CSV table of C-alpha atoms in Angstrom, one decimal:
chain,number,residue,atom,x,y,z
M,17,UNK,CA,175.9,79.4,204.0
M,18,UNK,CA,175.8,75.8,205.3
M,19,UNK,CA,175.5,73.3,203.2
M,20,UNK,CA,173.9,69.6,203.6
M,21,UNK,CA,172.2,67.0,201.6
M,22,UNK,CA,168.9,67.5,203.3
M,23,UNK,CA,167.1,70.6,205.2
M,24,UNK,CA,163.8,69.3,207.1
M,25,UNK,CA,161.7,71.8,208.4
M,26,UNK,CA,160.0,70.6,211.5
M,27,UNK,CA,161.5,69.1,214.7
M,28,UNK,CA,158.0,67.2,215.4
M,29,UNK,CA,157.2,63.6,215.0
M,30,UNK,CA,157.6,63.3,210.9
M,31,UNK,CA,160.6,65.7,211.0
M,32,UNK,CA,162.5,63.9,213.4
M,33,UNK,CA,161.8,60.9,211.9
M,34,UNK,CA,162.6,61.7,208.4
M,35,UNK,CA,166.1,62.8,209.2
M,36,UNK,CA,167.1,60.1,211.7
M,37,UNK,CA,166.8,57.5,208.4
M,38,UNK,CA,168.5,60.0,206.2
M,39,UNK,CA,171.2,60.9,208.6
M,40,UNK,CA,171.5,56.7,209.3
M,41,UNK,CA,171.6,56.1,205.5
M,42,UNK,CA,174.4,59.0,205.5
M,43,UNK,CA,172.9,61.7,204.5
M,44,UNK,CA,173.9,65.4,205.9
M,45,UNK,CA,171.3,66.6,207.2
M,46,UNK,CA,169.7,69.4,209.3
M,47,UNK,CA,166.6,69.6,210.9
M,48,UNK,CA,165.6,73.7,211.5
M,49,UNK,CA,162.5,74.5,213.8
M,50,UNK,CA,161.4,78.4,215.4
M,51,UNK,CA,160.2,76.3,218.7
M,52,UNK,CA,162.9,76.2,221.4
M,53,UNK,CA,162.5,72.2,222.3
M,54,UNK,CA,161.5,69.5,219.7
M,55,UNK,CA,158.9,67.2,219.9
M,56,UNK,CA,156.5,69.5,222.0
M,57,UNK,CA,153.0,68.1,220.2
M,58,UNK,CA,155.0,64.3,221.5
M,59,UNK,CA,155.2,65.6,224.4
M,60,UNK,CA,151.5,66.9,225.2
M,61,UNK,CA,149.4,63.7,223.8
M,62,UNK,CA,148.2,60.7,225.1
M,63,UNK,CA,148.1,62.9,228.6
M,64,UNK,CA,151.8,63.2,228.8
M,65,UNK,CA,152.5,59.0,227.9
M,66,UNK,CA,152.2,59.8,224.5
M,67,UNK,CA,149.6,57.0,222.4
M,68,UNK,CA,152.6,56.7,219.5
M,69,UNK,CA,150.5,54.2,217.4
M,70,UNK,CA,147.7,52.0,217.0
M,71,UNK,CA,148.1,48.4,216.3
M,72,UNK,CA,145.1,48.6,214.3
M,73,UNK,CA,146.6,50.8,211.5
M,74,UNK,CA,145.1,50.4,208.1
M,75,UNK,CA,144.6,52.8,205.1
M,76,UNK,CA,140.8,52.8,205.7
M,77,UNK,CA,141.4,54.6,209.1
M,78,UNK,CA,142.6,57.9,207.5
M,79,UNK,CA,140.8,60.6,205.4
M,80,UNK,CA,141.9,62.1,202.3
M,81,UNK,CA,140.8,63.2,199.3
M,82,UNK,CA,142.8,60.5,197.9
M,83,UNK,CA,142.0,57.1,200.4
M,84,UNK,CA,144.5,55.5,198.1
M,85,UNK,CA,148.0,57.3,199.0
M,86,UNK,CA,148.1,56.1,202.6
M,87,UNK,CA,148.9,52.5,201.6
M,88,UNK,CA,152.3,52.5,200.6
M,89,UNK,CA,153.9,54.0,203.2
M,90,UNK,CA,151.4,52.7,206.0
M,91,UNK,CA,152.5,48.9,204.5
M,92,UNK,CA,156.1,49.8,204.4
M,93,UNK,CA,157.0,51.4,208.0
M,94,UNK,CA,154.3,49.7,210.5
M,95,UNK,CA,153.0,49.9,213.9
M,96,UNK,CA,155.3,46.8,214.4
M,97,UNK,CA,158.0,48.3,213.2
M,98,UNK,CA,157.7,51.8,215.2
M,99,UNK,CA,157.2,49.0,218.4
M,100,UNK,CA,160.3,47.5,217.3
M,101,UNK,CA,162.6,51.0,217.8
M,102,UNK,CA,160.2,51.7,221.0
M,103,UNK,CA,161.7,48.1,222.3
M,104,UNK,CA,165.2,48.6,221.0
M,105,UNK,CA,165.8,52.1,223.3
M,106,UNK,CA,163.9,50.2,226.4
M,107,UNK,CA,160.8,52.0,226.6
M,108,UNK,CA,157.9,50.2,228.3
M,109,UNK,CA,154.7,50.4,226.9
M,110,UNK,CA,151.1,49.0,226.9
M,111,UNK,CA,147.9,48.6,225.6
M,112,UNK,CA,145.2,50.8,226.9
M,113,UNK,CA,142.2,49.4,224.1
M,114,UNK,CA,141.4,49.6,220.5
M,115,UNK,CA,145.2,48.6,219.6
M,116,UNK,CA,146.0,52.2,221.2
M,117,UNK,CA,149.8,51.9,222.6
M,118,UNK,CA,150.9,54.2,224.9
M,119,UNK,CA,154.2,54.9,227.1
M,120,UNK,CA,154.0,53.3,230.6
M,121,UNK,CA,156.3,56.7,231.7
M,122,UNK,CA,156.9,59.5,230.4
M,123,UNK,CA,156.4,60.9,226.3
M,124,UNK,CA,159.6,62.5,226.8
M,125,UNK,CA,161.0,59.0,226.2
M,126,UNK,CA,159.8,58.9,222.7
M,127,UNK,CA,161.4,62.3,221.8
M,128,UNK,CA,164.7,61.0,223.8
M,129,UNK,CA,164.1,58.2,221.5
M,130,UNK,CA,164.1,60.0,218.4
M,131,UNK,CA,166.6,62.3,219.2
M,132,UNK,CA,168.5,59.4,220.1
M,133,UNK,CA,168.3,58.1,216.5
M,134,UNK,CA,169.0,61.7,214.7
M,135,UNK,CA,172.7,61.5,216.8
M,136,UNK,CA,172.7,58.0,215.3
M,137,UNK,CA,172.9,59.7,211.9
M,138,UNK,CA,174.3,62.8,212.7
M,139,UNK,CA,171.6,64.8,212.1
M,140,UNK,CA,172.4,68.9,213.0
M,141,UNK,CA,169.5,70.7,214.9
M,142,UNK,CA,168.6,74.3,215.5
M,143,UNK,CA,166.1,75.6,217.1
M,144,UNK,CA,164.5,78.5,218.5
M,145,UNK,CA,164.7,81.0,215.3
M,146,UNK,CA,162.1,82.2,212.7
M,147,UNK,CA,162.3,80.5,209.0
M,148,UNK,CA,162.7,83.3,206.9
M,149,UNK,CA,163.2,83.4,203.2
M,150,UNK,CA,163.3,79.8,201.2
M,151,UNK,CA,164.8,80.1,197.8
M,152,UNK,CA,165.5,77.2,194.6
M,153,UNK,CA,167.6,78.1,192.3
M,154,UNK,CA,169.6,74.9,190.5
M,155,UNK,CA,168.6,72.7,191.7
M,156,UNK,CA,169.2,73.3,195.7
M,157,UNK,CA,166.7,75.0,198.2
M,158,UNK,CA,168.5,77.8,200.3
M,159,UNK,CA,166.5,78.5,203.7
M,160,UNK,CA,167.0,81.4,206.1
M,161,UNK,CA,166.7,80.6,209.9
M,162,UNK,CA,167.5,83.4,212.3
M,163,UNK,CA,170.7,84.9,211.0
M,164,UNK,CA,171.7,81.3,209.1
M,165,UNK,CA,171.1,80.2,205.5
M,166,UNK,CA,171.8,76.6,204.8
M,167,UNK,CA,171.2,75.0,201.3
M,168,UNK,CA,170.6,71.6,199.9
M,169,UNK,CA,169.3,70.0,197.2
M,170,UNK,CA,166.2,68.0,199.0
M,171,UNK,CA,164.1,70.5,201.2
M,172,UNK,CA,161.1,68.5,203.4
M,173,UNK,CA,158.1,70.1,205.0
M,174,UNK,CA,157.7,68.5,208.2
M,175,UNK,CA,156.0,71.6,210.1
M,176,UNK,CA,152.5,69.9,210.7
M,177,UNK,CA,149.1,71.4,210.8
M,178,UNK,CA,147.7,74.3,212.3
M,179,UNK,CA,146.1,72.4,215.3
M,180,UNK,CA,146.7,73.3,218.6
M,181,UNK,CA,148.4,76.8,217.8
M,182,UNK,CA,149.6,77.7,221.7
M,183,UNK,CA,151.8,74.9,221.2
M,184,UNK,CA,153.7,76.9,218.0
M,185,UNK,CA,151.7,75.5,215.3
M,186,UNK,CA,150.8,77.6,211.9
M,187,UNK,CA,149.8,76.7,208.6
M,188,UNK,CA,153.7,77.9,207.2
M,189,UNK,CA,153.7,74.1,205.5
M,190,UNK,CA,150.5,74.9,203.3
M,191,UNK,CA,152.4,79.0,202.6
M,192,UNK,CA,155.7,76.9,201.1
M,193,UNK,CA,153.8,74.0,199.0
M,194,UNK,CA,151.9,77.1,196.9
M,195,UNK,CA,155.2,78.9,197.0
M,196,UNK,CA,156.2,75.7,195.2
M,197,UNK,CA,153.4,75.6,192.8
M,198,UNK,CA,151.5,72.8,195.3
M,199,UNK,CA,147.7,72.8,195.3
M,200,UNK,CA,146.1,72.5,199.2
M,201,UNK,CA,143.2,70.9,200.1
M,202,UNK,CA,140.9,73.2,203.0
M,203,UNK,CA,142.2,72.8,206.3
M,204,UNK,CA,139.9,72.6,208.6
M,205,UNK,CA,139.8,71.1,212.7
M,206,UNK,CA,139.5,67.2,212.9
M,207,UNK,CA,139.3,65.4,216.1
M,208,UNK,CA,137.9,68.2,217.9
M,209,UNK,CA,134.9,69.4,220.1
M,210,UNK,CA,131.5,70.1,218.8
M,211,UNK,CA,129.4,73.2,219.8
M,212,UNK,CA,126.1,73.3,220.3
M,213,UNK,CA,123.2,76.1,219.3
M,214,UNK,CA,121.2,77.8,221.9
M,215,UNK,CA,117.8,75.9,221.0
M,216,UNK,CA,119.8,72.8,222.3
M,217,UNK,CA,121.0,74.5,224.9
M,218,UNK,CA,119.2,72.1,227.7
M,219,UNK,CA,122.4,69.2,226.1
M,220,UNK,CA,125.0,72.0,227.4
M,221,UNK,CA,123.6,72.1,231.0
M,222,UNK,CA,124.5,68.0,231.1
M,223,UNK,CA,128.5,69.7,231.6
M,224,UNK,CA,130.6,66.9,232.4
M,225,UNK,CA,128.2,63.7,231.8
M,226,UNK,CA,129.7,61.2,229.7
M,227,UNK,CA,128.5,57.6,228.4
M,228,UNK,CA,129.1,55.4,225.7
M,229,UNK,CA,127.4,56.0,222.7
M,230,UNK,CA,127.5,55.3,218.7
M,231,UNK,CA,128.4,58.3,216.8
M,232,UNK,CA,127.4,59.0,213.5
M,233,UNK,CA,128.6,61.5,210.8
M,234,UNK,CA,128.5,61.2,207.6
M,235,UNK,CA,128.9,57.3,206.8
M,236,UNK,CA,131.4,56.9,209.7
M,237,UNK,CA,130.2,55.5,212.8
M,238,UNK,CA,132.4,55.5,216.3
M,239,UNK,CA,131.4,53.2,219.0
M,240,UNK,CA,132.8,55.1,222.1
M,241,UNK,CA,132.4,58.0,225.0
M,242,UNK,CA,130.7,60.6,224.3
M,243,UNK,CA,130.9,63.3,226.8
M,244,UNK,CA,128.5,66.6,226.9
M,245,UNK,CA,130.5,70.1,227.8
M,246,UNK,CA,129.5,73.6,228.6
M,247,UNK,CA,130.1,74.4,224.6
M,248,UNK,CA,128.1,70.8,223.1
M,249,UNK,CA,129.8,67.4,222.3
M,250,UNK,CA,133.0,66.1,223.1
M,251,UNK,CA,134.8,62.8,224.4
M,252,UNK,CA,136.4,59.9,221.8
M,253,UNK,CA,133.4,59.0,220.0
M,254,UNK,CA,132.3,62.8,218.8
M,255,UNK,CA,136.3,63.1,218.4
M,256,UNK,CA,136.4,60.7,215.9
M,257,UNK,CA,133.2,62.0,214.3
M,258,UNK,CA,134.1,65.3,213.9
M,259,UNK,CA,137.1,64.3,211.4
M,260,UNK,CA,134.0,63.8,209.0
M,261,UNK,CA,131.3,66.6,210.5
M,262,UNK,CA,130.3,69.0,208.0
M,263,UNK,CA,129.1,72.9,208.5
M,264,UNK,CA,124.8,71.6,208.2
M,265,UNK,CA,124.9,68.4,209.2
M,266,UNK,CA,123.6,66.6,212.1
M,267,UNK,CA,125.4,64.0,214.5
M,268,UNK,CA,123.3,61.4,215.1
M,269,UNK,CA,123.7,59.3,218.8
M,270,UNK,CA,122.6,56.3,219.3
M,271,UNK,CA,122.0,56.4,223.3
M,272,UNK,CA,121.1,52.4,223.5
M,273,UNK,CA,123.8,51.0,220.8
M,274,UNK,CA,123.3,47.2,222.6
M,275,UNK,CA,119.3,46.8,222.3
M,276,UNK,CA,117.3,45.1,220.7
M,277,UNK,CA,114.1,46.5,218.9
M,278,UNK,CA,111.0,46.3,221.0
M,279,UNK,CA,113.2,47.1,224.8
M,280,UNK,CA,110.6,49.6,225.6
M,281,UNK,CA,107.4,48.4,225.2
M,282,UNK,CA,108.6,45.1,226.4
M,283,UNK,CA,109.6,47.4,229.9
M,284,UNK,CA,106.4,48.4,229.5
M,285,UNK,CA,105.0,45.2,230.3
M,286,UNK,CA,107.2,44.1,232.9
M,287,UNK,CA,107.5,47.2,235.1
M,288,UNK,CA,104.6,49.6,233.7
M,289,UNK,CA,105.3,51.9,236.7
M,290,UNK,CA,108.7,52.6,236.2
M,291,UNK,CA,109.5,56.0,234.4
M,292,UNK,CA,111.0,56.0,231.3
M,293,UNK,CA,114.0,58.1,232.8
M,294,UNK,CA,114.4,55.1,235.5
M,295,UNK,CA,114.4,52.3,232.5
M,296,UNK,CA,117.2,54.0,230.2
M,297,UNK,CA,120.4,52.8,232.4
M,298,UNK,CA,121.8,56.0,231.7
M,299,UNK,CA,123.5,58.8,233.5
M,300,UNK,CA,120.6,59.8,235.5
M,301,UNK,CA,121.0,63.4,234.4
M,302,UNK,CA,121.0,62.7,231.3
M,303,UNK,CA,118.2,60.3,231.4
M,304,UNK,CA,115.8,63.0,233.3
M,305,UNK,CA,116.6,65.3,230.2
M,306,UNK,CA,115.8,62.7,227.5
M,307,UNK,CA,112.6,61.8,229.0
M,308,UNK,CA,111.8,65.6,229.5
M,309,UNK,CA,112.5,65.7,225.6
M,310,UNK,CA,110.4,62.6,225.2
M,311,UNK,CA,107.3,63.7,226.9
M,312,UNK,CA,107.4,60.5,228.9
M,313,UNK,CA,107.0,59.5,232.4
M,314,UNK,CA,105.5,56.3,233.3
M,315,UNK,CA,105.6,53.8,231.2
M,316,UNK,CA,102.3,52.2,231.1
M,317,UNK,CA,100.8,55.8,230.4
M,318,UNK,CA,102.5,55.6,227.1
M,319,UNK,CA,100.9,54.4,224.2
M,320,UNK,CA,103.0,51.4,222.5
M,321,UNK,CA,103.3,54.1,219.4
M,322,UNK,CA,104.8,56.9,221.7
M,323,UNK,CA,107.2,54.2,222.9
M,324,UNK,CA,108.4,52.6,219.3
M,325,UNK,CA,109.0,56.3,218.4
M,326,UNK,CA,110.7,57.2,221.6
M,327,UNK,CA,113.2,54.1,220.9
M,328,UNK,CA,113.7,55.4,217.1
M,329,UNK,CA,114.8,58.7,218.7
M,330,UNK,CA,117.0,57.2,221.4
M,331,UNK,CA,118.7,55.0,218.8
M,332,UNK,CA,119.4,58.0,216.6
M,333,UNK,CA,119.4,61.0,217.9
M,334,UNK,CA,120.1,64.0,216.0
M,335,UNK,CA,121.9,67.1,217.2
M,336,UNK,CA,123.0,69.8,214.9
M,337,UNK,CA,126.3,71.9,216.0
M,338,UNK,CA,126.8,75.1,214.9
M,339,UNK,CA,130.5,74.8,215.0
M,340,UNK,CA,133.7,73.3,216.4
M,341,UNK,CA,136.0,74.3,219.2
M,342,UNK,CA,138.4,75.1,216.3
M,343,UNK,CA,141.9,74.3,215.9
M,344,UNK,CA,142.8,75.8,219.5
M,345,UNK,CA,141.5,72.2,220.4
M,346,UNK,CA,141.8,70.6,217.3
M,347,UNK,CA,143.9,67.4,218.1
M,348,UNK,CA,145.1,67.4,214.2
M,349,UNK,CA,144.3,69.1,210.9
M,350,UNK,CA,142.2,67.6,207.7
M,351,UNK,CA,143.1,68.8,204.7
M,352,UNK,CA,146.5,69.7,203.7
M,353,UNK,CA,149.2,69.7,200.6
M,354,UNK,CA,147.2,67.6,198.0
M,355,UNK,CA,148.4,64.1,197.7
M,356,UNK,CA,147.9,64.2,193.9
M,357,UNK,CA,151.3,66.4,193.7
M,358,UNK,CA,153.1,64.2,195.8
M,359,UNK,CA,154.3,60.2,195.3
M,360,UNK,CA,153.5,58.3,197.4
M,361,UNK,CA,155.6,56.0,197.8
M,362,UNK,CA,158.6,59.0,198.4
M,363,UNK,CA,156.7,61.9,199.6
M,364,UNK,CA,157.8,64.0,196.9
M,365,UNK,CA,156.9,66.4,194.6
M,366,UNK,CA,156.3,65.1,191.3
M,367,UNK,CA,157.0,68.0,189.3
M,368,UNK,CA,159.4,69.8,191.7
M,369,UNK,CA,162.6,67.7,192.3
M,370,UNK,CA,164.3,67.3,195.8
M,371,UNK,CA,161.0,68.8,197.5
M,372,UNK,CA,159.1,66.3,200.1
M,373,UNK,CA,156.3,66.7,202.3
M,374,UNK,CA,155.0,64.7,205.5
M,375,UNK,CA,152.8,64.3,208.2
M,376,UNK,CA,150.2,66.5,209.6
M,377,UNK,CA,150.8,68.7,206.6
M,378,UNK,CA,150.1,66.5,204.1
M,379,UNK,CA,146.4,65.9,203.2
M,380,UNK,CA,146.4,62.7,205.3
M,381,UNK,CA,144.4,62.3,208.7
M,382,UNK,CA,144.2,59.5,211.0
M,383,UNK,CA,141.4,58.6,213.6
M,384,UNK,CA,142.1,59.2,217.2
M,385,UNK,CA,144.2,56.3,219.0
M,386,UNK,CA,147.9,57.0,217.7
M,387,UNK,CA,146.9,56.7,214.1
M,388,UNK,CA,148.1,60.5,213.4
M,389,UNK,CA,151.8,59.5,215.0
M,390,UNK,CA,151.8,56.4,212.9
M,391,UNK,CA,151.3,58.3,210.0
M,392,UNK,CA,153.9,60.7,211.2
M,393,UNK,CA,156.5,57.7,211.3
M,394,UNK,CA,155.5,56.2,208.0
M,395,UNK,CA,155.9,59.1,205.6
M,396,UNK,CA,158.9,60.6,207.8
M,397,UNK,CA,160.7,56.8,207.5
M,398,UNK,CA,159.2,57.2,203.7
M,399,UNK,CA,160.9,60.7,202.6
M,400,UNK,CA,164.3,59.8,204.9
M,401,UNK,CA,164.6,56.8,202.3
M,402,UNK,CA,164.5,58.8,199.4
M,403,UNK,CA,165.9,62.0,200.2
């Protein structure tokens, strides 16, 4: 049995985070993980530079079933402040858009980074072995890991989500908050492909045209790329709006997001023998299948009614998925450990002492753009201050 003032389970972004500041404030503390390398979610996003936060980060651009709990940690540990350690170990970086900052090399360098700062504090990790059994008895958590058992008294769930399960993921976080008397809220994929029904099966044949659009679900609205796949919807803007797709709702599109009421008929006037295909400045493929669905071809054989509603549709257009890709290519998970167990300003359990949860497997879910990693950082820097 080893013992330490701090067991963190999960070597990803939170983990890692959470014991470099509690090893730097001199805490002993061990960071166990079944993977054989840390960091391996890091690793695969932003394409390999890793998009490690937004500069954009607010509380409003996360979803939980408490839109409150965000704030404190978001307003203690920000984007700046992440930019600040990036800087420090020598990492460039830039802006792609929307605040989204990404690694000019490698995202290796940001788990070099972080592993960088858990030697800072002396932080002990193992990897490569099962968690088995986790105990509390007195006030200290015991945890088994491969033929180990190490106790402390502060135990934090850093083991993420169930998105993107090839890369190790499971939903063990959520199995150890019940253990522990924790209430979850249904996970279920978030920034993730839509799939599309057979009677809309003419939209799947459009396989790899893309186009900026506004997205709609819900009350959110995401002015971005969509892009249509072999299965439905994908690209940043049905991303985004899957986070807050329901089972029976519709996605609306709005194919012409920049005009004004009144573009078609006044086409009609000016070029009444152009087709409406021709007039939509759109992928032409997937102008040819919108006019098919229209019913029109030239404009000046269309009635000034036919073309009002045509421009109704094109501004919101409603598709219906049957689905989502699932968490195979969910990006990240909504849902989670319920906030109202947790504080927020520590990350931990309110009614059971020394237990703390972060990250991906805390109800908590940023947009797409590095929101996700920023919240990673903030409840990770949160919990390593208190634990």
């Amino acid at each position: 049995m080893e013992t330490f003032d701090a067991i963190v389970l999960g070597a990803g972004g939170a983990g890692l985070m959470a014991a470099a500041v509690a090893g730097q404030r001199g805490r002993r503390v061990v960071v166990l993980d079944h993977a054989e390398a840390p960091g391996k979610k890091i690793l695969i996003s932003g394409g390999g530079r890793c998009n490690f936060t937004n500069l954009h980060t607010a509380p409003d651009r996360y979803l939980s079933a408490n839109p409150h709990f965000a704030k404190s940690a978001l307003g203690r540990y920000t984007a700046r402040d992440f930019l600040d350690m990036v800087e420090r170990h020598g990492i460039a970086w830039h802006e792609k858009t929307l605040g989204q900052l990404f690694c000019d090399g490698s995202a290796r360098a940001i788990v070099e980074m972080l592993l960088g700062e858990c030697e800072l504090g002396g932080v002990t990790i193992r990897l490569g072995q099962a968690l088995g059994e986790i105990g509390h008895a007195d006030g200290r958590y015991t945890v088994r890991h491969g033929d180990r058992s190490y106790t402390a008294p502060a135990l934090v769930i850093a083991t993420g989500g169930p998105s993107i399960p090839k890369m190790g993921a499971t939903g063990i976080a959520y199995d150890i908050a019940r253990r522990f008397g924790l209430k979850v809220v249904e996970p279920r994929p978030a920034l993730v492909p839509l799939t599309l029904p057979g009677d809309e099966a003419l939209f799947r044949a459009l396989s790899g045209v893309a186009t900026p659009v506004v997205a709609r679900a819900g009350k959110a609205a995401f002015a971005e790329a969509a892009l249509f796949t072999h299965r439905g919807l994908s690209g940043p803007a049905i991303l985004q709006a899957s986070s807050y797709w329901r089972h029976g709702e519709a996605v609306a599109i709005d194919f012409r997001p920049d005009t004004a009421s009144g573009w078609l008929t006044n086409a009609k006037r000016t070029r009444p023998r152009a087709t409406l295909a021709q007039t939509l400045d759109l992928p032409s493929r997937l102008a040819d299948v919108l006019a098919e669905r229209l019913e029109i071809g030239e404009l000046g054989a269309a009635t000034d009614h036919a073309l009002t509603e045509a421009e109704r549709r094109l501004s919101d257009w409603r598709f219906h998925p049957d689905g989502t890709e699932g968490f195979a290519k969910a990006e990240v998970t909504v849902g989670g450990i319920a906030t109202d167990a947790l504080s927020s300003k520590t990350m931990e359990a309110r009614k059971v002492p020394g237990l703390y949860a972060i990250g991906e497997a805390v109800d908590v879910t940023g947009w797409l753009g590095g929101y996700n990693f920023q919240w990673a950082w903030a409840s990770g820097w949160a919990a390593g201050q208190a634990v």
